[in-house]
Amino acid sequence: MRHLERAMPARAGARLCAALLALICTLSCAQAAPLSSELARNAALPRAPLLDPGLFDRPERLREVRLAPDGAHLAWVEDTDGKPLLYVKPLAGGAARSLVALEPGDRVHWSRDGTVLFLAQEGGVAAIGVRDGAGGLIAMFGKDGKDGNARFAGIDRAMPRHALIEEIDALKRTTRLVRIGADGADGARSILYDGRGIVNAQLSAPGGAPAILRRQEADFAQLILQRRGKEWIEATRCAPLRTCVPLALSPDGSRLFLRTLHAGDREALVEVQLASGARRLVHTDPAGLADLVDVTLSPRDGQPMLATYQLPQVRLVGLDAEGRRIAAGIARRFPAGGVAVESCAANACLLAERNARMAHARYWILDLQRQAFRPVLDEVRAKGGMPPDTQLAQRIALRYPASDGVKVHGYLTLPPGLPARSLPLVTFVHGGPWGHVTGGYSPSAQLLANRGFAVFEPNFRGSTGYGVRYTLAPGAGYGNGRVQADIIDGVRWLLAQGVGDPQRLGIAGGSFGGYATLLALTHTPAMFRFGMATQPPTDFARVLRQGAAEPARPGQPPLRQVLAAVGIDPANPAQIDPIAAAAPHRLASRVRAPLLLVAGAKDDKVEVEAVADYAARLLELGKPVSLLVDPSEGHNARNPVAREAQMHLLLRMLHRHLGGPPAPAPSPAVASYLARTLRANGALGE
């Protein structure tokens, strides 16, 4: 969300400045507070009982919770044993009604007038009447390519009961933007745009005609076009592969609000004068820390009302008088944060509460007139069988100094009621590497904390969410370079702060996190007592070279362009040779600690043969290694049994090598799965 500053009297401006300064102080002071006080507070908490491991990763029963634009109804999808049903309920009172059975990937959207629910499905778009549940498909997406790459493009905000469909021909680089009515009749279809370029966002003028388009060029630059008569004129443009989201037009149509990079760094709310292309910063993170992730528009005038920042936790900032009132009320009711505004109607807002101790989101209705908060769907949420919030661990946001003096971000999860210095410490490294960890709920971190482990999750330089400069900071240092140093520096800093037993350290991760795990066992072999690496590249330089040489998929940028955007050129020996020289597969003899490797035979990113070959090298050298190969899985495990089996093996590794409690006996399904997929088990001494 973006901050729209308006002219105001001097006293009002002074009050706003004071409020912003207080917010900045609050955020910076929270970061500057000594870790020792957090450790003491956590140690004084009551101990949590040992919980069933199966509680921590249960799927949420609720999803797609949507408030009608008129505030009259709430819709949601309730999953019961993988069978999702769409429900609707009047907020003024009355029973919930089941409207239709859905597929797991279906997405739900209200029509502008609140009378129809549009379902975005794999094969098309359906429209369901709220009053009687009648309806069906209004658009079908052909599977033979004759309809191009068609997809649901959103609700038409200029019309009462209409949706938008994009039909893209990626090879010809043309787009047809179609408006379709809820009744699906031929007369309800109209073509809004049919021309060159990949058009993937639009804003309408008050009369319903498209006024703004975002068009992707052949080099993946993003042009923001405005309509002048019958012509489309460039208003501004964004860099290739960077955020560029048109949000709203000013009431007179002369200005555009855009979420994009500001000063080449963090994502922010920017205003563009359409006549001149001049830009003005409207809002950026008051803490000078994180990217803007969302903007809530006012239901009254469609202007930016609330800005949302996600790191180190969800934070709301009001952009107009009503937004400031909403943000202040939420801050009073939820002082620990973690509450996002999903949407607002004229009389109410739908809130979603998510934090580190909340396995499943909790939903609230904020009555805007009375400033009253009412929980909704608690009875449905309770059926999810999640662990009790009160028995879960807090997540502490960290800013620690790396060895070069730069502050790096991360999170620490501690088991309540235990002194931090005596705890075994496990480092979880996120994948990507161009991703990040948030301050929300983590099944693995909570499970380990419940077992008595401290968990460190670094957002090393190269991670996203803190601006482009933070992401670009490592350059090509993805071997035993800057990224790996940030991870290891974080472990050493925590030990120096009195967190963790230096004789009981473990490290784990998936994809790039698995690769970082292998690097840690290779280049700091005396530090960790075990490692667990899932889908790990054993030679990252080879992965980069191979990916850069592959042709791009239709409509997708080539990997070499994506890599160039983060400062890596696989054809540059000065960049790639150090990564290759540090490759774990070349230095298997350095590994000392027991290692569990997990690979998927259908992985399209990491060759299963490379992981198996690395395991064979370790076995030949007499190293303690275990290897699990799933013949049915790809780069990310989707089978719940596979995920449960991996967590079971992690608990066994923790018990054997770091002194954690014994792992519960595996379920029959997990035992059968392991009997089929575990190729070697030397890391567990079996």
XYZ file of C-alpha atoms in Angstrom:
686
model
C 0.000 0.000 0.000
C 1.188 3.517 -0.626
C 1.148 6.682 1.451
C -0.757 9.533 -0.222
C 0.216 12.773 1.492
C -2.280 15.591 1.115
C -2.072 19.261 1.927
C -2.870 19.820 5.569
C -2.776 22.550 8.191
C 0.513 23.038 10.032
C -0.768 21.479 13.266
C -2.051 18.388 11.457
C 1.277 18.103 9.622
C 3.140 18.366 12.912
C 0.984 15.652 14.468
C 1.612 13.400 11.470
C 5.375 14.016 11.649
C 5.336 13.222 15.357
C 3.413 10.015 14.706
C 5.866 8.973 12.001
C 8.839 9.750 14.232
C 7.271 7.669 17.000
C 6.785 4.778 14.586
C 10.372 5.016 13.350
C 11.626 5.134 16.937
C 9.519 2.134 17.858
C 10.878 0.090 14.975
C 14.503 1.150 15.380
C 14.440 0.744 19.141
C 13.010 -2.742 18.765
C 15.959 -3.611 16.533
C 18.455 -1.954 18.878
C 17.168 -3.652 22.026
C 19.799 -6.053 23.386
C 19.234 -9.675 22.571
C 20.014 -10.498 26.188
C 16.666 -9.074 27.343
C 14.826 -11.288 24.829
C 16.782 -14.317 26.042
C 15.939 -13.580 29.668
C 12.265 -13.041 28.879
C 12.064 -16.301 26.969
C 13.848 -18.300 29.662
C 11.308 -17.087 32.236
C 8.341 -18.431 30.273
C 6.693 -21.731 31.229
C 7.922 -24.818 29.415
C 5.706 -26.187 26.649
C 4.774 -29.878 26.679
C 6.133 -32.162 23.973
C 3.580 -32.080 21.160
C 2.781 -34.581 18.425
C 5.011 -33.758 15.396
C 1.995 -34.233 13.133
C 0.360 -31.105 14.586
C 2.883 -28.663 13.164
C 2.380 -29.070 9.420
C -1.343 -29.644 9.094
C -2.962 -27.859 6.139
C -5.192 -24.906 6.920
C -8.880 -25.698 6.800
C -9.716 -22.144 5.727
C -8.526 -20.387 2.604
C -9.764 -17.822 0.104
C -11.605 -15.875 2.817
C -13.213 -12.932 1.015
C -15.323 -9.979 2.188
C -17.954 -8.814 -0.293
C -17.352 -5.269 -1.603
C -20.636 -4.146 -0.046
C -19.714 -5.710 3.298
C -22.861 -7.852 3.358
C -21.375 -11.333 2.984
C -18.285 -13.343 3.763
C -17.185 -16.133 1.417
C -14.562 -18.774 2.055
C -13.260 -22.136 0.957
C -13.223 -24.890 3.562
C -10.986 -27.887 2.909
C -12.082 -31.192 4.404
C -9.751 -34.096 3.620
C -8.720 -32.470 0.368
C -12.308 -31.762 -0.688
C -12.794 -27.979 -0.877
C -16.270 -26.461 -0.634
C -17.248 -22.846 -1.246
C -19.332 -21.273 1.524
C -21.034 -17.923 1.930
C -22.529 -16.320 5.016
C -24.352 -13.007 5.665
C -22.382 -10.932 8.152
C -25.533 -9.496 9.674
C -26.485 -12.974 10.905
C -27.684 -16.229 9.500
C -26.342 -19.666 8.686
C -23.504 -20.402 6.311
C -24.473 -22.024 3.018
C -22.410 -24.345 0.878
C -22.566 -23.198 -2.743
C -20.399 -25.556 -4.797
C -17.549 -28.085 -4.634
C -14.216 -26.795 -5.933
C -10.856 -28.062 -7.086
C -7.828 -27.475 -4.802
C -6.350 -24.721 -7.004
C -9.526 -22.695 -7.536
C -9.389 -19.035 -6.541
C -12.387 -16.967 -5.389
C -13.230 -13.354 -6.303
C -16.282 -11.200 -5.593
C -17.964 -9.241 -8.343
C -17.940 -5.512 -7.776
C -21.624 -5.457 -6.777
C -21.305 -8.390 -4.359
C -23.924 -10.573 -6.048
C -21.630 -13.054 -7.831
C -18.560 -15.089 -6.929
C -16.137 -15.667 -9.779
C -14.057 -18.855 -9.599
C -10.720 -18.760 -11.411
C -10.057 -22.371 -12.380
C -7.447 -24.228 -14.377
C -9.852 -24.777 -17.268
C -11.720 -21.496 -17.230
C -13.803 -19.088 -15.167
C -17.103 -19.864 -13.436
C -19.652 -17.428 -12.011
C -21.831 -18.472 -9.035
C -24.798 -16.432 -7.826
C -24.648 -15.744 -4.105
C -28.424 -15.811 -3.597
C -29.209 -19.192 -5.169
C -25.833 -20.787 -5.973
C -26.794 -21.022 -9.644
C -24.241 -20.578 -12.368
C -21.395 -22.312 -14.137
C -18.551 -21.769 -16.584
C -18.597 -18.466 -18.431
C -15.200 -18.937 -20.113
C -13.228 -22.043 -21.023
C -9.475 -22.147 -21.569
C -8.538 -24.489 -24.403
C -5.899 -27.121 -23.705
C -4.783 -27.442 -27.327
C -3.375 -23.932 -27.538
C -5.991 -22.645 -29.996
C -7.139 -20.094 -27.437
C -3.603 -19.032 -26.685
C -2.417 -18.804 -23.108
C -5.718 -17.672 -21.587
C -6.062 -16.810 -17.917
C -8.301 -15.018 -15.460
C -7.001 -11.439 -15.180
C -9.126 -10.124 -12.330
C -12.423 -8.460 -11.554
C -13.510 -5.584 -13.726
C -13.765 -2.797 -11.156
C -15.572 -0.538 -13.600
C -18.536 -2.886 -14.144
C -20.916 -4.502 -11.616
C -20.742 -8.222 -12.539
C -17.871 -8.683 -14.950
C -14.481 -10.366 -15.036
C -11.438 -9.898 -17.265
C -9.718 -12.588 -19.335
C -6.271 -12.284 -20.908
C -5.580 -14.318 -24.032
C -1.852 -14.158 -24.703
C 0.032 -15.536 -27.669
C 3.567 -15.649 -26.288
C 5.144 -16.580 -29.630
C 3.497 -13.742 -31.558
C 3.695 -11.507 -28.490
C 0.115 -10.316 -28.754
C -2.641 -9.944 -26.164
C -6.401 -9.848 -26.271
C -8.069 -8.440 -23.153
C -11.692 -9.568 -22.899
C -14.454 -8.434 -20.551
C -17.054 -11.103 -19.802
C -20.300 -10.811 -17.872
C -21.470 -13.161 -15.166
C -24.234 -14.588 -17.338
C -21.689 -15.719 -19.938
C -23.905 -14.776 -22.890
C -22.219 -13.747 -26.120
C -23.559 -10.252 -25.727
C -21.795 -9.925 -22.393
C -18.344 -10.336 -23.998
C -16.412 -7.356 -25.255
C -12.818 -6.914 -26.400
C -11.041 -4.147 -24.526
C -7.635 -4.514 -26.149
C -6.324 -6.554 -29.057
C -2.795 -5.753 -30.078
C 0.904 -6.248 -29.741
C 2.828 -6.892 -26.556
C 2.161 -8.976 -23.473
C -0.419 -6.973 -21.529
C -0.746 -8.217 -17.970
C -2.339 -5.389 -15.974
C -4.897 -2.681 -16.627
C -6.862 0.090 -14.948
C -10.210 1.322 -16.242
C -11.572 4.800 -16.665
C -14.888 5.594 -14.884
C -16.846 4.609 -17.989
C -15.276 1.165 -18.085
C -12.852 1.545 -20.985
C -9.193 0.663 -20.255
C -7.230 3.787 -19.363
C -3.898 2.288 -18.269
C -2.085 -0.824 -19.511
C 1.136 -2.457 -18.403
C 2.791 -3.981 -21.457
C 5.803 -6.255 -21.340
C 8.282 -5.655 -24.140
C 10.501 -8.202 -25.913
C 13.404 -7.368 -23.555
C 10.993 -7.723 -20.603
C 11.011 -3.994 -19.891
C 7.587 -2.917 -18.608
C 5.826 0.012 -20.206
C 2.953 1.827 -18.546
C 0.710 3.044 -21.349
C -2.126 5.576 -21.121
C -4.931 5.868 -23.614
C -5.254 9.107 -25.552
C -8.083 8.887 -28.005
C -7.467 5.716 -29.991
C -3.729 5.639 -29.288
C -1.722 4.116 -26.453
C 1.027 6.488 -25.315
C 3.902 5.616 -22.990
C 3.490 7.309 -19.599
C 6.450 5.739 -17.823
C 8.386 2.494 -17.754
C 9.961 0.137 -15.236
C 13.191 -1.813 -15.460
C 13.029 -5.392 -16.758
C 12.138 -8.003 -14.134
C 11.462 -5.387 -11.443
C 8.185 -4.693 -9.657
C 5.808 -2.473 -11.628
C 2.202 -2.579 -10.369
C -0.349 0.048 -11.451
C -2.680 0.528 -8.480
C -5.102 3.393 -9.028
C -5.787 6.578 -10.923
C -6.421 9.885 -9.215
C -10.067 11.036 -9.323
C -9.349 13.358 -12.257
C -7.355 10.697 -14.116
C -4.216 12.822 -14.351
C -2.056 10.842 -11.913
C -1.212 7.169 -11.556
C -0.246 5.406 -8.350
C 2.394 2.776 -8.976
C 4.166 0.238 -6.760
C 7.708 0.104 -8.058
C 11.326 0.713 -7.099
C 12.252 4.080 -5.669
C 15.773 5.383 -6.211
C 16.730 1.980 -7.613
C 16.295 0.255 -4.270
C 13.188 -0.513 -2.190
C 9.706 -1.006 -3.557
C 7.588 1.996 -2.680
C 4.427 3.884 -3.608
C 5.122 6.342 -6.394
C 2.859 8.871 -8.097
C 3.303 9.417 -11.836
C 2.068 12.566 -13.580
C 0.653 11.088 -16.772
C 1.101 14.236 -18.847
C 4.804 14.627 -18.122
C 5.903 11.255 -16.728
C 7.287 13.007 -13.644
C 7.454 10.823 -10.545
C 6.931 11.666 -6.897
C 7.579 9.420 -3.918
C 4.371 8.974 -1.956
C 5.395 6.422 0.667
C 8.293 4.162 1.563
C 9.073 2.163 4.706
C 9.404 4.626 7.620
C 12.007 2.294 9.133
C 14.100 2.424 5.954
C 14.167 -1.365 5.941
C 11.719 -3.297 3.797
C 9.922 -3.321 0.474
C 6.314 -2.269 0.271
C 4.268 -5.420 -0.339
C 0.640 -4.293 -0.573
C -1.682 -1.314 -0.853
C -5.301 -1.236 0.273
C -7.499 1.133 -1.707
C -10.287 3.115 -0.104
C -13.739 1.628 -0.851
C -15.099 5.190 -1.098
C -12.836 6.833 -3.657
C -10.490 4.051 -4.800
C -7.417 5.945 -3.598
C -4.483 4.459 -1.620
C -5.565 4.092 2.006
C -3.168 1.683 3.737
C 0.401 0.513 3.124
C 1.605 -2.917 4.235
C 5.189 -3.921 4.971
C 6.077 -7.530 5.736
C 9.567 -7.450 7.259
C 10.554 -8.012 9.979
C 6.840 -8.511 10.649
C 3.564 -7.315 9.140
C 3.188 -3.562 9.655
C 0.438 -1.183 8.552
C 0.748 2.521 7.795
C -2.241 4.742 7.069
C -2.050 6.833 3.909
C -5.128 9.012 4.406
C -7.263 9.990 7.389
C -9.339 6.804 7.312
C -6.269 4.642 6.774
C -4.502 6.220 9.739
C -7.603 5.631 11.873
C -7.724 1.969 10.816
C -3.996 1.409 11.352
C -4.100 3.044 14.788
C -7.075 0.923 15.875
C -5.390 -2.275 14.733
C -2.160 -1.299 16.517
C -4.068 -0.779 19.775
C -5.927 -4.082 19.490
C -2.930 -6.094 18.259
C 0.170 -4.449 19.763
C 2.399 -7.378 18.746
C 1.568 -6.783 15.066
C 1.121 -9.558 12.545
C -2.298 -8.358 11.313
C -2.931 -7.575 7.653
C -5.952 -5.912 6.063
C -7.276 -8.280 3.419
C -9.874 -5.849 2.039
C -12.289 -3.149 3.113
C -15.908 -2.333 2.347
C -17.631 0.932 3.216
C -18.610 -0.315 6.665
C -16.036 -2.983 7.547
C -12.587 -4.451 6.894
C -11.546 -8.090 6.812
C -8.361 -8.707 8.802
C -6.067 -11.730 8.820
C -3.963 -12.354 11.907
C -0.777 -14.321 11.218
C 2.243 -14.573 13.462
C 4.996 -16.958 14.490
C 2.804 -18.681 17.077
C -0.266 -19.048 14.895
C -0.211 -22.156 12.710
C -3.405 -21.132 10.889
C -4.557 -17.591 10.198
C -7.333 -16.135 12.328
C -9.856 -13.784 10.715
C -11.523 -10.686 12.128
C -14.118 -8.179 10.996
C -13.360 -4.586 11.935
C -16.543 -2.514 12.191
C -15.343 0.865 10.914
C -18.133 2.906 12.499
C -17.751 1.478 16.010
C -14.042 0.548 15.728
C -15.017 -2.873 17.088
C -13.238 -6.146 16.298
C -15.157 -9.393 15.887
C -13.559 -12.783 15.217
C -15.128 -14.764 12.386
C -14.902 -18.410 11.330
C -13.233 -19.450 14.588
C -15.391 -22.568 14.712
C -14.142 -23.601 11.258
C -10.541 -22.742 12.060
C -10.667 -24.840 15.239
C -11.349 -27.951 13.154
C -7.869 -27.667 11.640
C -6.225 -29.403 14.580
C -3.291 -26.975 14.850
C -1.031 -26.778 17.921
C -2.139 -24.352 20.666
C -0.817 -20.826 20.121
C 0.142 -20.520 23.780
C 2.485 -23.517 23.542
C 4.433 -22.246 20.558
C 7.605 -20.182 20.423
C 8.127 -16.518 19.643
C 10.302 -15.496 16.710
C 12.903 -12.828 17.386
C 13.911 -10.546 14.511
C 17.679 -10.132 14.324
C 20.037 -7.591 12.808
C 23.510 -8.954 13.339
C 26.922 -7.670 12.213
C 28.646 -9.748 9.540
C 32.412 -10.048 9.447
C 32.653 -7.043 7.105
C 30.646 -4.881 9.506
C 27.401 -4.788 7.497
C 24.163 -5.539 9.342
C 22.410 -8.695 8.142
C 18.831 -9.776 8.863
C 17.419 -13.010 10.243
C 15.216 -14.667 12.841
C 15.772 -16.675 15.995
C 13.202 -19.086 17.436
C 13.751 -20.260 21.017
C 11.994 -22.940 23.050
C 10.188 -21.184 25.905
C 11.388 -21.790 29.424
C 14.951 -22.873 28.625
C 18.262 -21.000 29.003
C 19.540 -20.118 25.542
C 23.212 -20.854 26.226
C 22.679 -24.584 26.777
C 20.479 -25.167 23.734
C 21.479 -27.111 20.647
C 21.273 -24.685 17.713
C 20.047 -25.590 14.232
C 20.498 -23.221 11.280
C 17.836 -23.410 8.554
C 18.890 -21.769 5.266
C 16.154 -20.656 2.875
C 16.084 -21.584 -0.796
C 16.169 -19.402 -3.860
C 18.675 -17.992 -3.077
C 16.566 -15.007 -4.110
C 13.845 -15.399 -1.509
C 13.494 -14.642 2.172
C 12.142 -15.837 5.497
C 9.401 -13.816 7.192
C 8.431 -13.469 10.825
C 5.384 -15.689 10.377
C 4.694 -19.279 11.304
C 7.271 -21.944 10.372
C 6.293 -25.606 10.914
C 9.897 -26.793 11.073
C 11.088 -24.016 13.396
C 8.173 -24.570 15.774
C 8.619 -28.343 15.786
C 12.309 -28.008 16.625
C 11.666 -25.392 19.297
C 9.098 -27.726 20.850
C 11.841 -30.386 20.902
C 14.198 -28.040 22.772
C 16.251 -26.606 19.902
C 17.078 -23.011 19.067
C 16.524 -22.273 15.375
C 18.410 -19.620 13.393
C 17.091 -18.530 9.969
C 19.326 -15.985 8.215
C 18.168 -13.623 5.500
C 21.692 -13.352 4.142
C 22.623 -10.688 1.624
C 21.150 -11.814 -1.656
C 17.770 -12.331 0.010
C 14.817 -10.360 -1.286
C 12.396 -8.085 0.575
C 14.958 -5.534 1.803
C 15.441 -3.678 -1.464
C 17.461 -4.320 -4.591
C 20.756 -3.155 -3.089
C 20.557 -5.802 -0.377
C 19.786 -8.446 -3.002
C 22.677 -7.338 -5.216
C 25.153 -6.923 -2.359
C 26.892 -10.338 -2.683
C 27.682 -9.857 -6.376
C 28.640 -13.334 -7.570
C 29.720 -14.472 -4.100
C 27.618 -17.639 -4.110
C 30.435 -20.117 -3.597
C 32.299 -20.006 -0.308
C 31.894 -16.249 -0.510
C 29.815 -13.421 0.909
C 26.520 -15.291 1.138
C 28.020 -18.241 2.978
C 29.961 -15.867 5.215
C 26.731 -14.124 6.228
C 25.299 -17.492 7.288
C 28.342 -18.589 9.261
C 28.852 -15.113 10.742
C 25.294 -15.267 12.073
C 25.948 -18.566 13.853
C 29.140 -17.232 15.409
C 27.443 -14.020 16.488
C 24.620 -15.927 18.183
C 27.120 -18.099 20.042
C 28.918 -14.943 21.201
C 25.585 -13.555 22.429
C 24.963 -16.606 24.591
C 22.685 -18.503 22.215
C 23.481 -22.140 21.585
C 25.948 -24.789 22.657
C 28.937 -24.613 20.255
C 29.353 -28.388 20.564
C 25.802 -29.043 19.366
C 25.267 -27.219 16.075
C 23.348 -28.506 13.051
C 22.463 -27.044 9.659
C 19.719 -27.833 7.152
C 18.038 -26.417 4.072
C 16.388 -27.150 0.753
C 17.432 -26.229 -2.799
C 19.912 -23.352 -2.372
C 19.588 -23.899 1.380
C 20.691 -27.498 0.786
C 23.664 -26.250 -1.215
C 24.572 -23.852 1.619
C 24.375 -26.828 3.986
C 26.889 -28.728 1.847
C 29.139 -25.653 1.707
C 29.023 -25.400 5.506
C 30.028 -29.042 5.995
C 32.756 -28.628 3.364
C 34.339 -25.296 4.314
C 33.630 -25.196 8.068
C 33.810 -28.961 8.707
C 34.488 -28.729 12.442
C 31.552 -26.424 13.167
C 28.457 -28.564 12.632
C 27.602 -31.989 14.038
C 25.265 -32.885 11.165
C 23.647 -31.550 8.029
C 20.424 -32.252 6.129
C 20.260 -31.113 2.497
C 17.136 -31.575 0.368
C 17.327 -31.145 -3.427
C 20.816 -29.606 -3.107
C 22.902 -28.500 -6.093
C 26.308 -30.080 -5.494
C 27.954 -27.831 -8.126
C 26.182 -24.469 -8.257
C 28.422 -23.148 -11.047
C 27.371 -26.047 -13.289
C 23.704 -25.392 -12.502
C 24.139 -21.720 -13.428
C 25.935 -22.504 -16.689
C 23.410 -25.133 -17.732
C 20.440 -22.932 -16.901
C 21.879 -19.955 -18.768
C 22.414 -22.092 -21.883
C 18.832 -23.383 -22.006
C 16.295 -21.634 -24.246
C 13.665 -19.579 -22.495
C 10.134 -20.895 -22.271
C 7.526 -18.932 -24.232
C 6.697 -15.742 -22.385
C 9.425 -16.280 -19.788
C 12.736 -14.393 -19.569
C 15.867 -16.456 -20.231
C 17.698 -17.463 -17.071
C 20.789 -15.574 -18.213
C 18.734 -12.360 -18.091
C 17.381 -13.220 -14.642
C 20.920 -13.889 -13.431
C 22.170 -10.640 -14.953
C 19.502 -8.803 -12.941
C 21.144 -10.094 -9.747
C 24.685 -9.437 -10.948
C 25.762 -12.873 -12.165
C 27.198 -13.679 -15.598
C 27.753 -17.440 -15.997
C 30.064 -16.744 -18.972
C 32.394 -14.622 -16.818
C 35.232 -16.822 -15.461
C 36.087 -14.245 -12.805
C 32.629 -14.746 -11.327
C 32.014 -18.437 -11.946
C 35.437 -19.989 -11.330
C 35.410 -19.224 -7.551
C 31.940 -20.796 -7.283
C 33.148 -23.870 -9.184
C 36.315 -24.140 -7.079
C 34.249 -24.192 -3.872
C 31.786 -26.819 -5.178
C 31.005 -29.513 -2.586
C 31.199 -32.302 -5.173
C 34.889 -31.454 -5.764
C 35.754 -31.396 -2.081
C 33.897 -34.380 -0.658
C 36.964 -35.469 1.331
C 36.615 -32.410 3.594
C 33.227 -33.459 4.969
C 33.334 -34.850 8.521
C 29.803 -34.536 9.846
C 26.986 -36.998 9.171
C 24.873 -35.867 6.217
C 21.335 -36.696 5.106
C 20.635 -36.052 1.404
C 17.156 -35.968 -0.145
C 16.488 -35.885 -3.907
C 13.533 -36.180 -6.259
C 13.836 -38.248 -9.418
C 11.568 -35.796 -11.287
C 13.442 -32.686 -10.173
C 13.748 -30.307 -13.151
C 16.163 -27.950 -11.374
C 18.667 -30.226 -9.626
C 19.781 -33.414 -11.352
C 19.092 -36.424 -9.168
C 22.133 -38.105 -10.728
C 24.384 -35.342 -9.379
C 23.055 -35.796 -5.834
C 23.400 -39.588 -6.077
C 26.952 -39.259 -7.447
C 27.901 -36.969 -4.559
C 26.484 -39.470 -2.075
C 28.481 -42.250 -3.769
C 31.685 -40.206 -3.421
C 31.047 -39.723 0.276
C 30.345 -43.431 0.736
C 33.562 -44.374 -1.061
C 35.461 -42.103 1.320
C 33.815 -43.783 4.323
C 31.770 -40.693 5.251
C 28.522 -41.117 7.233
C 25.868 -40.302 4.637
C 22.224 -41.209 4.133
C 20.421 -40.807 0.801
C 16.690 -40.701 0.146
C 15.538 -40.673 -3.491
C 11.826 -40.272 -4.176
C 10.971 -41.597 -7.661
C 7.751 -39.546 -7.829
C 8.750 -36.135 -6.463
C 10.207 -33.071 -8.167
C 12.055 -30.101 -6.721
C 9.566 -29.601 -3.888
C 7.879 -32.451 -2.047
C 4.109 -32.278 -2.522
C 3.153 -35.658 -1.117
C 2.234 -35.233 2.582
C 3.774 -38.624 3.348
C 7.057 -37.512 1.780
C 7.106 -34.320 3.879
C 6.258 -36.278 7.028
C 9.047 -38.765 6.277
C 11.612 -35.995 5.842
C 10.634 -34.451 9.161
C 10.811 -37.861 10.814
C 14.357 -38.343 9.528
C 15.325 -34.863 10.732
C 14.074 -35.694 14.234
C 16.124 -38.875 14.166
C 19.215 -36.933 13.120
C 18.632 -34.407 15.882
C 18.223 -37.147 18.457
C 21.356 -39.006 17.420
C 23.723 -36.095 16.780
C 22.502 -33.201 18.949
C 20.894 -35.048 21.844
C 17.266 -34.218 21.159
C 14.360 -36.358 22.349
C 13.743 -39.597 20.449
C 11.664 -39.348 17.312
C 8.230 -40.952 17.609
C 7.797 -44.203 15.722
C 6.858 -43.538 12.077
C 3.334 -44.162 10.901
C 2.847 -47.259 8.733
C 2.643 -45.053 5.642
C 5.930 -43.306 6.479
C 7.652 -46.599 7.368
C 6.590 -48.077 4.035
C 7.724 -44.945 2.194
C 11.165 -45.015 3.837
C 11.585 -48.694 3.048
C 11.109 -47.831 -0.649
C 13.118 -44.614 -0.887
C 16.022 -44.732 1.613
C 19.036 -45.921 -0.364
C 21.690 -45.572 2.321
C 21.506 -44.724 5.990
C 25.014 -44.257 7.329
C 24.229 -40.855 8.837
C 21.967 -42.555 11.357
C 24.396 -45.380 12.073
C 22.101 -47.968 10.501
